[in-house]
Coordinates of N, CA, C and O in Angstrom, one line a residue:
X165 N -6.1 120.1 -39.1 CA -6.9 119.0 -38.2 C -7.1 117.9 -39.0 O -7.9 117.8 -40.0
X166 N -6.5 116.6 -38.5 CA -6.9 115.4 -39.4 C -7.8 114.6 -38.4 O -8.8 114.1 -38.4
X167 N -7.4 114.3 -37.2 CA -8.0 113.7 -35.9 C -7.4 114.4 -34.8 O -6.2 114.9 -34.7
X168 N -7.9 113.7 -33.6 CA -7.2 113.9 -32.3 C -5.7 113.5 -32.0 O -4.8 114.2 -31.1
X169 N -5.5 113.0 -33.0 CA -3.8 112.4 -32.5 C -3.1 112.8 -34.2 O -1.9 112.2 -34.2
X170 N -3.8 113.4 -35.1 CA -2.6 113.8 -36.4 C -3.7 115.1 -36.9 O -4.3 115.3 -36.7
X171 N -2.5 115.6 -37.2 CA -2.5 116.9 -38.0 C -1.8 117.1 -39.3 O -0.7 116.4 -39.3
X172 N -2.2 117.8 -40.3 CA -1.3 117.7 -41.5 C -1.0 119.2 -41.7 O -1.9 119.9 -41.8
X173 N 0.1 119.3 -42.2 CA 0.4 120.8 -42.7 C 1.4 120.8 -43.9 O 1.9 119.9 -44.4
X174 N 1.7 121.7 -44.7 CA 2.6 121.9 -45.9 C 4.0 122.5 -45.2 O 3.6 123.7 -44.9
X175 N 5.1 122.4 -45.5 CA 6.2 122.7 -45.1 C 6.8 124.0 -45.8 O 6.3 123.8 -47.1
X176 N 7.0 125.4 -45.3 CA 7.6 126.3 -46.2 C 8.9 125.9 -46.6 O 9.5 124.8 -46.4
X177 N 9.1 126.7 -47.6 CA 10.4 126.5 -48.2 C 11.4 126.9 -47.3 O 11.3 127.8 -46.3
X178 N 12.7 126.3 -47.0 CA 13.7 126.7 -46.0 C 14.3 127.8 -46.5 O 14.9 128.0 -47.6
X179 N 14.4 128.6 -45.7 CA 15.3 130.0 -45.8 C 16.9 129.8 -45.8 O 17.6 130.4 -46.3
X180 N 17.0 128.6 -45.1 CA 18.4 128.3 -44.6 C 19.2 127.2 -45.5 O 20.0 126.6 -45.4
X181 N 18.4 126.8 -46.6 CA 18.6 125.6 -47.2 C 18.6 124.4 -46.8 O 17.6 124.0 -46.0
X182 N 19.4 123.6 -46.6 CA 19.4 121.9 -46.1 C 19.8 122.8 -44.6 O 20.7 123.2 -44.3
X183 N 19.0 122.1 -43.8 CA 18.9 122.6 -42.6 C 18.1 121.7 -41.7 O 16.8 121.2 -41.8
X184 N 18.1 121.4 -40.2 CA 17.5 120.8 -39.3 C 16.9 122.0 -38.3 O 17.4 122.7 -38.0
X185 N 15.3 122.2 -38.2 CA 14.7 122.8 -37.7 C 13.7 122.0 -36.7 O 13.4 121.0 -36.8
X186 N 13.3 123.0 -35.8 CA 12.4 122.3 -34.5 C 10.7 122.4 -34.9 O 10.4 123.8 -35.5
X187 N 10.3 121.5 -35.2 CA 8.9 121.7 -35.4 C 8.0 121.0 -34.4 O 7.9 120.4 -33.9
X188 N 7.1 122.3 -34.3 CA 6.2 122.3 -32.9 C 4.5 122.6 -33.2 O 4.3 123.0 -34.5
X189 N 3.5 122.0 -32.6 CA 2.4 122.2 -32.7 C 1.6 123.0 -31.4 O 2.0 122.5 -30.5
X190 N 0.7 123.9 -31.7 CA 0.2 124.7 -31.0 C -1.4 124.4 -30.9 O -2.0 124.2 -32.2
X191 N -2.4 124.2 -30.0 CA -3.8 124.1 -30.1 C -4.5 125.4 -30.3 O -5.5 125.7 -30.8
X192 N -3.7 126.5 -30.0 CA -4.3 127.8 -30.0 C -3.4 128.7 -30.6 O -3.8 129.9 -30.8
X193 N -2.6 128.4 -31.3 CA -1.5 129.1 -32.2 C -0.7 129.9 -31.4 O 0.2 130.8 -31.9
X194 N -0.7 129.8 -30.3 CA 0.4 130.6 -29.3 C 0.9 129.7 -28.2 O 2.3 129.9 -28.2
X195 N 0.6 128.8 -27.7 CA 1.1 128.0 -26.6 C 1.6 126.9 -27.6 O 1.0 125.6 -27.6
X196 N 2.8 126.6 -27.7 CA 3.6 125.4 -28.5 C 4.1 124.6 -27.6 O 4.8 124.8 -26.8
X197 N 3.9 123.2 -27.9 CA 4.3 122.0 -27.0 C 5.8 121.9 -27.3 O 6.4 122.4 -28.3
X198 N 6.1 120.5 -26.8 CA 7.4 120.0 -27.1 C 7.5 119.8 -28.6 O 6.9 119.4 -29.1
X199 N 8.7 120.0 -29.1 CA 9.0 119.7 -30.7 C 9.5 118.9 -30.9 O 10.2 118.0 -29.9
X200 N 10.0 118.4 -32.4 CA 10.5 117.4 -32.7 C 11.5 118.1 -34.1 O 11.0 118.8 -34.6
X201 N 12.4 117.3 -34.2 CA 13.5 117.6 -35.5 C 12.8 117.2 -36.9 O 12.1 116.6 -37.1
X202 N 13.1 118.2 -37.8 CA 12.5 118.2 -39.0 C 13.6 118.4 -40.1 O 14.3 119.7 -39.7
X203 N 14.0 117.7 -40.9 CA 15.1 117.8 -42.0 C 14.8 118.5 -43.2 O 13.8 118.0 -43.7
X204 N 15.2 119.8 -43.5 CA 15.0 120.3 -44.8 C 16.4 119.6 -46.0 O 17.4 119.8 -45.4
X205 N 16.1 118.6 -46.9 CA 17.2 118.2 -47.1 C 17.0 118.7 -49.0 O 15.8 118.8 -49.4
X206 N 18.2 118.4 -49.8 CA 18.0 118.8 -50.9 C 16.9 117.5 -52.0 O 16.9 116.5 -51.3
X207 N 16.8 118.3 -52.7 CA 15.8 117.3 -53.5 C 17.1 116.2 -54.7 O 17.9 116.7 -55.3
X208 N 16.6 115.1 -54.8 CA 17.6 114.4 -55.2 C 17.4 114.5 -56.9 O 16.2 114.7 -57.5
X209 N 18.5 114.2 -57.4 CA 18.5 114.5 -58.9 C 19.5 113.2 -59.7 O 20.7 113.0 -59.3
X210 N 18.6 112.5 -60.7 CA 19.4 111.4 -61.2 C 20.3 111.8 -62.1 O 19.8 112.4 -63.3
X211 N 21.5 111.4 -62.2 CA 22.3 112.0 -63.5 C 22.5 110.8 -64.4 O 22.7 110.7 -65.8
X212 N 22.7 109.3 -63.7 CA 22.9 108.2 -64.6 C 22.6 107.5 -63.7 O 22.4 107.2 -62.8
X213 N 22.2 105.8 -64.7 CA 21.9 104.5 -64.2 C 22.9 103.7 -64.8 O 22.8 103.5 -66.0
X214 N 23.4 102.7 -64.0 CA 24.0 101.7 -64.6 C 23.8 100.3 -63.7 O 23.8 100.3 -62.6
X215 N 23.3 99.2 -64.5 CA 23.4 99.0 -65.7 C 22.1 99.8 -66.3 O 20.9 99.7 -65.6
X216 N 21.6 100.1 -67.3 CA 20.8 100.7 -68.2 C 19.5 99.7 -68.5 O 18.4 100.0 -68.6
X217 N 19.3 98.5 -68.3 CA 18.6 97.6 -68.6 C 18.3 96.3 -67.7 O 19.9 95.9 -67.2
X218 N 17.6 95.5 -68.0 CA 17.5 94.3 -67.1 C 16.3 93.6 -67.5 O 15.4 94.1 -68.1
X219 N 16.3 92.1 -66.7 CA 14.6 91.3 -67.3 C 13.5 92.0 -66.4 O 13.9 92.3 -65.5
X220 N 12.6 91.1 -66.8 CA 11.3 91.8 -66.2 C 11.1 91.3 -65.1 O 10.5 91.5 -64.2
X221 N 11.9 90.1 -64.8 CA 11.8 89.7 -63.5 C 12.1 90.2 -62.3 O 12.0 90.0 -61.1
X222 N 13.0 91.4 -62.6 CA 13.4 92.2 -62.0 C 14.8 91.6 -60.9 O 15.3 90.6 -61.6
X223 N 15.4 92.4 -60.0 CA 16.4 91.7 -59.2 C 17.7 92.5 -59.7 O 18.8 91.9 -59.4
X224 N 18.0 93.2 -60.5 CA 18.9 93.8 -61.2 C 19.4 94.9 -60.2 O 18.5 96.0 -60.0
X225 N 20.9 94.9 -59.8 CA 21.1 95.8 -59.1 C 21.4 97.1 -59.9 O 22.6 96.8 -60.6
X226 N 20.8 98.3 -59.5 CA 21.2 99.1 -60.5 C 21.8 100.5 -59.5 O 21.4 100.4 -58.0
X227 N 23.3 100.6 -60.0 CA 23.6 102.1 -59.1 C 23.2 103.4 -59.9 O 23.2 103.5 -61.3
X228 N 22.7 104.0 -58.9 CA 22.0 105.7 -59.5 C 23.0 106.4 -58.9 O 23.0 106.8 -57.8
X229 N 23.6 107.1 -60.2 CA 24.4 108.5 -59.9 C 23.4 109.7 -59.6 O 22.9 109.9 -60.7
X230 N 24.2 110.8 -58.8 CA 23.5 111.8 -59.1 C 23.8 112.8 -57.8 O 24.9 112.6 -57.3
X231 N 22.6 113.8 -57.4 CA 23.1 114.7 -56.1 C 22.1 114.5 -55.3 O 21.1 114.4 -55.9
X232 N 22.4 115.2 -53.9 CA 21.1 114.9 -53.0 C 20.5 113.9 -52.6 O 19.6 114.1 -51.7
X233 N 21.2 112.7 -52.4 CA 20.7 111.6 -51.7 C 21.1 111.7 -50.3 O 22.3 112.3 -49.9
X234 N 19.9 111.9 -49.2 CA 19.9 112.0 -48.1 C 20.9 110.7 -47.4 O 20.7 109.5 -48.3
X235 N 21.6 110.5 -46.5 CA 21.8 109.4 -45.7 C 20.9 108.7 -44.8 O 19.7 109.4 -44.6
X236 N 21.2 107.7 -44.1 CA 20.1 106.8 -43.8 C 19.7 107.2 -42.4 O 18.7 107.1 -41.9
X237 N 20.6 108.6 -42.0 CA 20.2 109.0 -40.7 C 19.5 110.5 -41.1 O 19.0 111.1 -39.9
X238 N 19.1 110.5 -42.1 CA 18.4 112.1 -42.4 C 16.7 111.7 -42.0 O 16.2 112.8 -42.4
X239 N 16.2 110.7 -41.4 CA 14.7 110.6 -41.0 C 13.9 110.3 -41.8 O 12.6 110.0 -41.8
X240 N 14.5 109.5 -43.4 CA 13.6 108.9 -44.0 C 14.3 107.9 -44.8 O 15.5 108.0 -44.9
X241 N 13.7 107.1 -45.4 CA 14.2 106.2 -46.1 C 14.3 106.6 -47.6 O 13.3 107.4 -48.0
X242 N 15.6 106.2 -48.4 CA 15.7 106.5 -49.6 C 15.1 105.5 -50.6 O 15.1 104.2 -50.3
X243 N 14.2 105.8 -51.5 CA 13.3 105.0 -52.4 C 13.6 105.3 -53.8 O 13.4 106.3 -54.0
X244 N 13.6 104.1 -54.6 CA 13.8 104.4 -55.9 C 12.4 104.1 -56.6 O 11.8 103.2 -56.2
X245 N 11.8 105.0 -57.4 CA 10.7 104.8 -58.0 C 10.8 104.5 -59.5 O 11.3 105.1 -60.3
X246 N 10.6 103.5 -60.1 CA 10.5 103.1 -61.6 C 8.8 103.1 -62.2 O 8.0 102.6 -61.5
X247 N 8.6 103.8 -63.0 CA 7.5 104.4 -63.6 C 7.3 104.7 -65.2 O 8.4 104.7 -65.5
X248 N 6.1 104.0 -65.6 CA 5.9 104.4 -67.1 C 4.4 104.5 -67.0 O 3.7 103.9 -67.0
X249 N 4.0 106.3 -66.9 CA 2.7 106.3 -66.9 C 1.7 105.6 -68.0 O 0.7 105.4 -67.4
X250 N 2.2 105.9 -69.0 CA 1.5 105.3 -70.0 C 1.1 103.9 -70.2 O 0.2 103.3 -70.6
X251 N 2.0 103.1 -69.6 CA 1.8 101.6 -69.5 C 1.4 101.5 -68.1 O 1.0 100.2 -67.8
X252 N 0.9 102.2 -67.2 CA 0.5 102.1 -66.0 C 1.4 101.5 -65.1 O 1.0 101.0 -63.8
X253 N 2.5 101.5 -65.1 CA 3.3 101.3 -64.0 C 4.0 102.0 -63.1 O 4.4 103.4 -63.6
X254 N 3.7 101.9 -61.8 CA 4.5 102.5 -60.8 C 5.1 101.6 -60.0 O 4.2 101.1 -58.7
X255 N 6.4 101.0 -59.8 CA 7.0 100.4 -58.8 C 8.0 101.3 -57.8 O 8.7 101.9 -58.5
X256 N 8.3 100.4 -56.5 CA 9.2 101.2 -55.4 C 9.9 100.1 -55.3 O 9.5 99.0 -55.0
X257 N 11.3 100.4 -54.7 CA 12.0 99.8 -54.4 C 13.1 100.6 -53.3 O 13.3 101.5 -53.3
X258 N 13.4 99.8 -52.2 CA 14.0 100.4 -51.1 C 15.7 100.8 -51.6 O 16.2 99.7 -52.3
X259 N 16.0 101.9 -51.3 CA 17.5 102.1 -51.8 C 18.3 102.1 -50.9 O 18.2 102.3 -49.4
X260 N 19.5 101.6 -51.1 CA 21.0 102.0 -50.3 C 21.6 103.1 -50.4 O 22.1 103.6 -51.8
X261 N 21.9 104.0 -49.7 CA 22.9 105.3 -49.7 C 24.4 104.8 -49.6 O 24.5 104.4 -48.7
X262 N 24.9 104.9 -50.9 CA 26.5 105.0 -50.7 C 27.2 105.8 -50.3 O 28.0 105.6 -49.6
X263 N 26.6 107.2 -50.9 CA 27.2 108.4 -50.4 C 26.1 109.7 -51.1 O 24.9 109.0 -51.5
X264 N 26.3 110.6 -50.9 CA 25.5 111.5 -51.2 C 25.3 111.6 -52.7 O 24.2 112.2 -53.1
X265 N 26.3 111.3 -53.6 CA 26.1 111.2 -54.8 C 25.6 109.3 -55.6 O 26.2 109.1 -56.5
X266 N 25.5 108.5 -54.9 CA 25.3 107.5 -55.1 C 24.6 106.5 -54.5 O 24.6 106.3 -53.2
X267 N 23.3 106.2 -55.3 CA 22.4 104.9 -54.4 C 22.4 103.8 -55.1 O 22.4 103.7 -56.3
X268 N 22.1 103.0 -54.1 CA 21.8 101.3 -55.1 C 20.6 100.7 -54.6 O 20.0 100.9 -53.6
X269 N 19.8 100.2 -55.8 CA 18.3 99.9 -55.6 C 18.4 98.5 -56.8 O 19.1 98.2 -57.7
X270 N 17.7 97.5 -56.3 CA 17.4 96.4 -57.0 C 16.0 96.7 -57.5 O 15.3 97.1 -57.1
X271 N 16.0 96.0 -58.9 CA 14.7 96.5 -59.7 C 13.5 95.7 -59.2 O 13.9 94.3 -59.1
X272 N 12.4 96.4 -58.9 CA 11.2 95.7 -58.7 C 10.7 94.6 -59.9 O 11.1 95.1 -61.3
X273 N 10.0 93.5 -59.8 CA 9.6 92.8 -60.9 C 8.2 93.5 -61.8 O 7.8 94.2 -61.2
X274 N 8.1 93.2 -62.9 CA 6.9 93.8 -63.6 C 6.2 92.6 -64.1 O 6.5 91.6 -64.8
X275 N 4.9 92.5 -63.5 CA 4.1 91.7 -64.0 C 3.4 92.1 -65.2 O 2.4 92.3 -65.5
X276 N 3.9 91.8 -66.7 CA 3.3 92.4 -67.7 C 4.1 91.2 -68.8 O 5.1 90.8 -68.7
X277 N 3.2 91.4 -69.8 CA 3.4 90.4 -70.8 C 3.6 90.9 -72.1 O 3.1 91.8 -72.8
X278 N 5.1 91.5 -72.2 CA 5.6 92.4 -73.6 C 6.6 91.5 -74.1 O 7.5 90.7 -73.5
X279 N 6.7 91.8 -75.5 CA 7.8 91.2 -76.3 C 8.8 92.0 -76.9 O 9.3 92.0 -77.9
X280 N 8.7 93.2 -76.3 CA 9.6 94.5 -76.6 C 10.2 95.0 -75.5 O 9.5 94.7 -74.4
X281 N 11.3 95.8 -75.5 CA 11.5 96.6 -74.2 C 10.7 97.3 -73.7 O 9.8 98.1 -74.5
X282 N 10.7 97.6 -72.4 CA 9.8 98.6 -71.7 C 10.4 99.4 -71.1 O 11.0 99.2 -69.9
X283 N 10.6 100.8 -71.7 CA 11.5 101.8 -70.7 C 10.5 102.3 -69.5 O 9.6 102.4 -69.7
X284 N 11.2 102.6 -68.4 CA 10.8 103.3 -67.3 C 11.4 104.5 -66.8 O 12.7 104.5 -67.1
X285 N 11.0 105.4 -66.2 CA 11.8 106.6 -65.7 C 12.0 106.5 -64.3 O 11.4 105.7 -63.7
X286 N 13.2 106.5 -64.0 CA 13.6 105.9 -62.4 C 14.0 107.6 -61.8 O 14.6 108.0 -62.1
X287 N 13.5 107.6 -60.5 CA 13.6 108.6 -59.8 C 14.0 108.4 -58.2 O 13.4 107.1 -58.0
X288 N 14.4 109.3 -57.6 CA 14.9 108.8 -56.0 C 14.1 109.7 -55.1 O 14.3 110.9 -55.4
X289 N 13.7 109.3 -54.3 CA 13.2 110.4 -53.0 C 13.7 109.9 -51.7 O 13.9 108.9 -51.4
X290 N 14.0 111.1 -50.9 CA 14.8 111.1 -49.6 C 13.7 110.6 -48.7 O 14.4 110.1 -47.6
X291 N 12.6 110.7 -48.9 CA 11.8 110.5 -47.5 C 10.4 109.5 -48.0 O 9.6 109.6 -47.2
X292 N 10.7 108.8 -48.8 CA 9.6 108.0 -49.1 C 8.2 108.4 -49.8 O 7.3 107.8 -50.0
X293 N 8.1 109.6 -49.9 CA 6.9 110.7 -50.1 C 7.1 111.3 -51.4 O 6.5 111.2 -52.4
X294 N 8.2 112.1 -51.5 CA 8.3 113.2 -52.7 C 9.4 112.9 -53.7 O 10.4 111.9 -53.2
X295 N 9.1 113.0 -54.9 CA 10.1 112.6 -56.0 C 10.0 114.0 -56.9 O 8.6 113.7 -57.6
X296 N 10.8 114.6 -57.0 CA 10.8 115.8 -57.5 C 11.5 115.6 -59.0 O 11.0 116.8 -59.7
X297 N 12.2 115.2 -59.5 CA 12.9 115.1 -60.5 C 12.0 114.8 -61.9 O 11.1 114.1 -61.8
X298 N 12.2 115.5 -62.9 CA 11.6 115.3 -64.3 C 11.9 114.3 -65.1 O 13.3 113.8 -64.8
X299 N 11.7 113.9 -65.8 CA 11.9 112.7 -67.0 C 13.1 113.4 -67.6 O 12.9 114.5 -68.1
X300 N 14.2 112.6 -67.9 CA 15.5 113.2 -68.9 C 15.6 111.8 -69.3 O 15.4 110.7 -69.0
X301 N 16.8 112.0 -70.4 CA 17.1 110.6 -71.0 C 18.4 110.1 -70.1 O 18.9 109.1 -70.0
X302 N 18.6 110.6 -68.6 CA 19.8 110.2 -67.8 C 19.1 109.3 -66.9 O 19.8 108.5 -66.4
X303 N 17.6 109.4 -66.6 CA 17.2 108.6 -65.7 C 16.3 107.7 -66.2 O 15.1 107.3 -65.8
X304 N 16.6 106.7 -67.4 CA 16.0 105.6 -68.2 C 16.6 104.3 -67.7 O 17.8 104.1 -67.4
X305 N 15.7 103.4 -67.7 CA 16.0 102.0 -67.4 C 14.9 101.4 -68.5 O 13.8 101.7 -68.4
X306 N 15.6 100.1 -69.1 CA 15.0 99.3 -70.0 C 14.4 97.8 -69.3 O 15.3 97.4 -69.2
X307 N 13.3 97.5 -69.4 CA 13.0 96.0 -68.6 C 13.3 95.5 -70.0 O 12.3 95.7 -71.0
X308 N 13.4 94.3 -70.3 CA 13.7 93.4 -71.3 C 12.6 91.8 -71.2 O 13.0 91.4 -69.8
X309 N 11.8 91.7 -72.1 CA 11.4 90.0 -71.7 C 12.7 89.0 -71.7 O 13.9 89.2 -72.0
X310 N 12.4 87.7 -70.9 CA 13.5 86.8 -70.8 C 13.8 86.1 -72.1 O 12.8 86.3 -73.2
X311 N 15.2 85.8 -72.3 CA 15.5 85.8 -73.6 C 14.9 84.1 -74.0 O 14.8 83.3 -72.9
X312 N 14.3 83.4 -75.1 CA 13.9 82.1 -75.2 C 14.6 81.8 -76.2 O 14.7 82.3 -77.4
X313 N 15.0 80.5 -76.1 CA 15.8 79.7 -77.1 C 14.7 78.9 -77.8 O 13.9 78.0 -77.1
X314 N 14.7 79.4 -79.0 CA 13.9 78.2 -80.0 C 14.5 77.0 -80.8 O 13.8 75.8 -80.6
X315 N 15.7 77.2 -81.1 CA 16.5 76.2 -81.4 C 17.9 75.8 -81.1 O 18.6 77.2 -81.2
X316 N 18.6 74.9 -81.3 CA 20.4 75.1 -81.0 C 20.5 74.2 -82.1 O 20.3 73.1 -82.4
X317 N 21.7 74.6 -83.0 CA 22.0 73.9 -84.1 C 23.6 73.7 -84.3 O 23.9 74.9 -84.0
X318 N 24.4 72.7 -84.0 CA 24.2 71.4 -83.9 C 23.6 71.3 -82.6 O 23.9 71.8 -81.7
X319 N 23.0 70.1 -82.3 CA 22.5 69.8 -80.9 C 23.5 69.0 -80.1 O 23.7 68.4 -78.8
X320 N 24.6 68.8 -80.7 CA 25.7 68.0 -80.3 C 27.2 68.7 -81.0 O 27.4 69.3 -82.4
X321 N 28.2 68.1 -80.2 CA 29.3 68.6 -80.7 C 30.7 67.7 -80.1 O 30.5 67.0 -78.7
X322 N 32.0 67.8 -80.5 CA 33.1 67.1 -80.0 C 33.4 67.6 -78.6 O 33.4 68.6 -78.4
X323 N 34.1 66.7 -78.0 CA 34.3 66.8 -76.6 C 35.6 67.8 -76.5 O 35.8 68.4 -75.6
X324 N 36.1 67.9 -77.7 CA 37.3 68.9 -77.6 C 37.1 70.0 -77.9 O 38.1 71.1 -77.8
X325 N 35.9 70.5 -78.0 CA 35.5 71.8 -78.5 C 35.4 72.4 -79.8 O 35.5 71.2 -81.0
X326 N 35.7 73.5 -80.4 CA 35.3 74.2 -81.6 C 34.3 74.1 -82.4 O 34.4 74.4 -83.4
X327 N 33.5 73.2 -81.9 CA 32.4 73.4 -82.9 C 31.3 74.6 -82.8 O 31.1 75.2 -81.8
X328 N 30.9 75.2 -84.0 CA 30.3 76.5 -83.9 C 28.7 76.1 -83.8 O 28.4 75.2 -84.6
X329 N 28.1 76.8 -82.8 CA 26.5 76.5 -82.4 C 26.1 77.5 -82.6 O 26.3 78.8 -82.3
X330 N 24.9 77.6 -83.3 CA 24.1 78.5 -83.5 C 22.6 78.4 -82.8 O 21.9 77.4 -82.8
X331 N 22.3 79.7 -82.1 CA 21.0 79.6 -81.3 C 20.2 80.5 -81.7 O 20.5 81.9 -81.9
X332 N 19.1 80.1 -82.1 CA 18.1 80.9 -82.6 C 16.9 81.0 -81.4 O 16.8 80.0 -80.9
X333 N 15.9 82.1 -81.7 CA 15.2 82.4 -80.6 C 14.6 83.8 -80.9 O 15.0 84.3 -81.4
X334 N 14.3 84.5 -79.5 CA 13.7 86.0 -79.3 C 14.6 86.2 -78.0 O 14.7 85.8 -76.7
X335 N 14.3 87.7 -78.1 CA 14.5 88.9 -77.1 C 15.7 88.7 -76.6 O 16.5 88.6 -75.5
X336 N 17.2 88.3 -77.9 CA 18.4 88.2 -77.3 C 19.4 89.7 -77.3 O 18.7 90.4 -78.0

């Protein structure tokens, strides 16, 4: 019991695997009211991410391959979580289910000042609440600082092309 308009409980394990069941509530433990459908869905597992890196400003569209991604009609939205506990990063992005084995997300921006790559773990949740996968080398994404040009040499070249140009700077 949470309030007159809300109760909270923990779902048991599904004995039927992936299944839709009727969820009902009773005030006295015997007389159940009208129920609603509840979906037991598989836990998503990420097997690969492409591309595996992008800029700190975010916006990189990543394709996440794996298994157990629920479709849009399964009762919850698919969400991608980008996190690095040691760096205090926990960001979420809405996902688009392409198939039960492919999700697309745009990376969220990171408000951090770093001059090195910042690795994060990416996991997918089918219901915007639960994220079950453990960290592995398959579900990593690296944020990189924006490239910065320090100098260009030479500063001009012939209209016809063929001038070798050297660009110096950082984060290339």
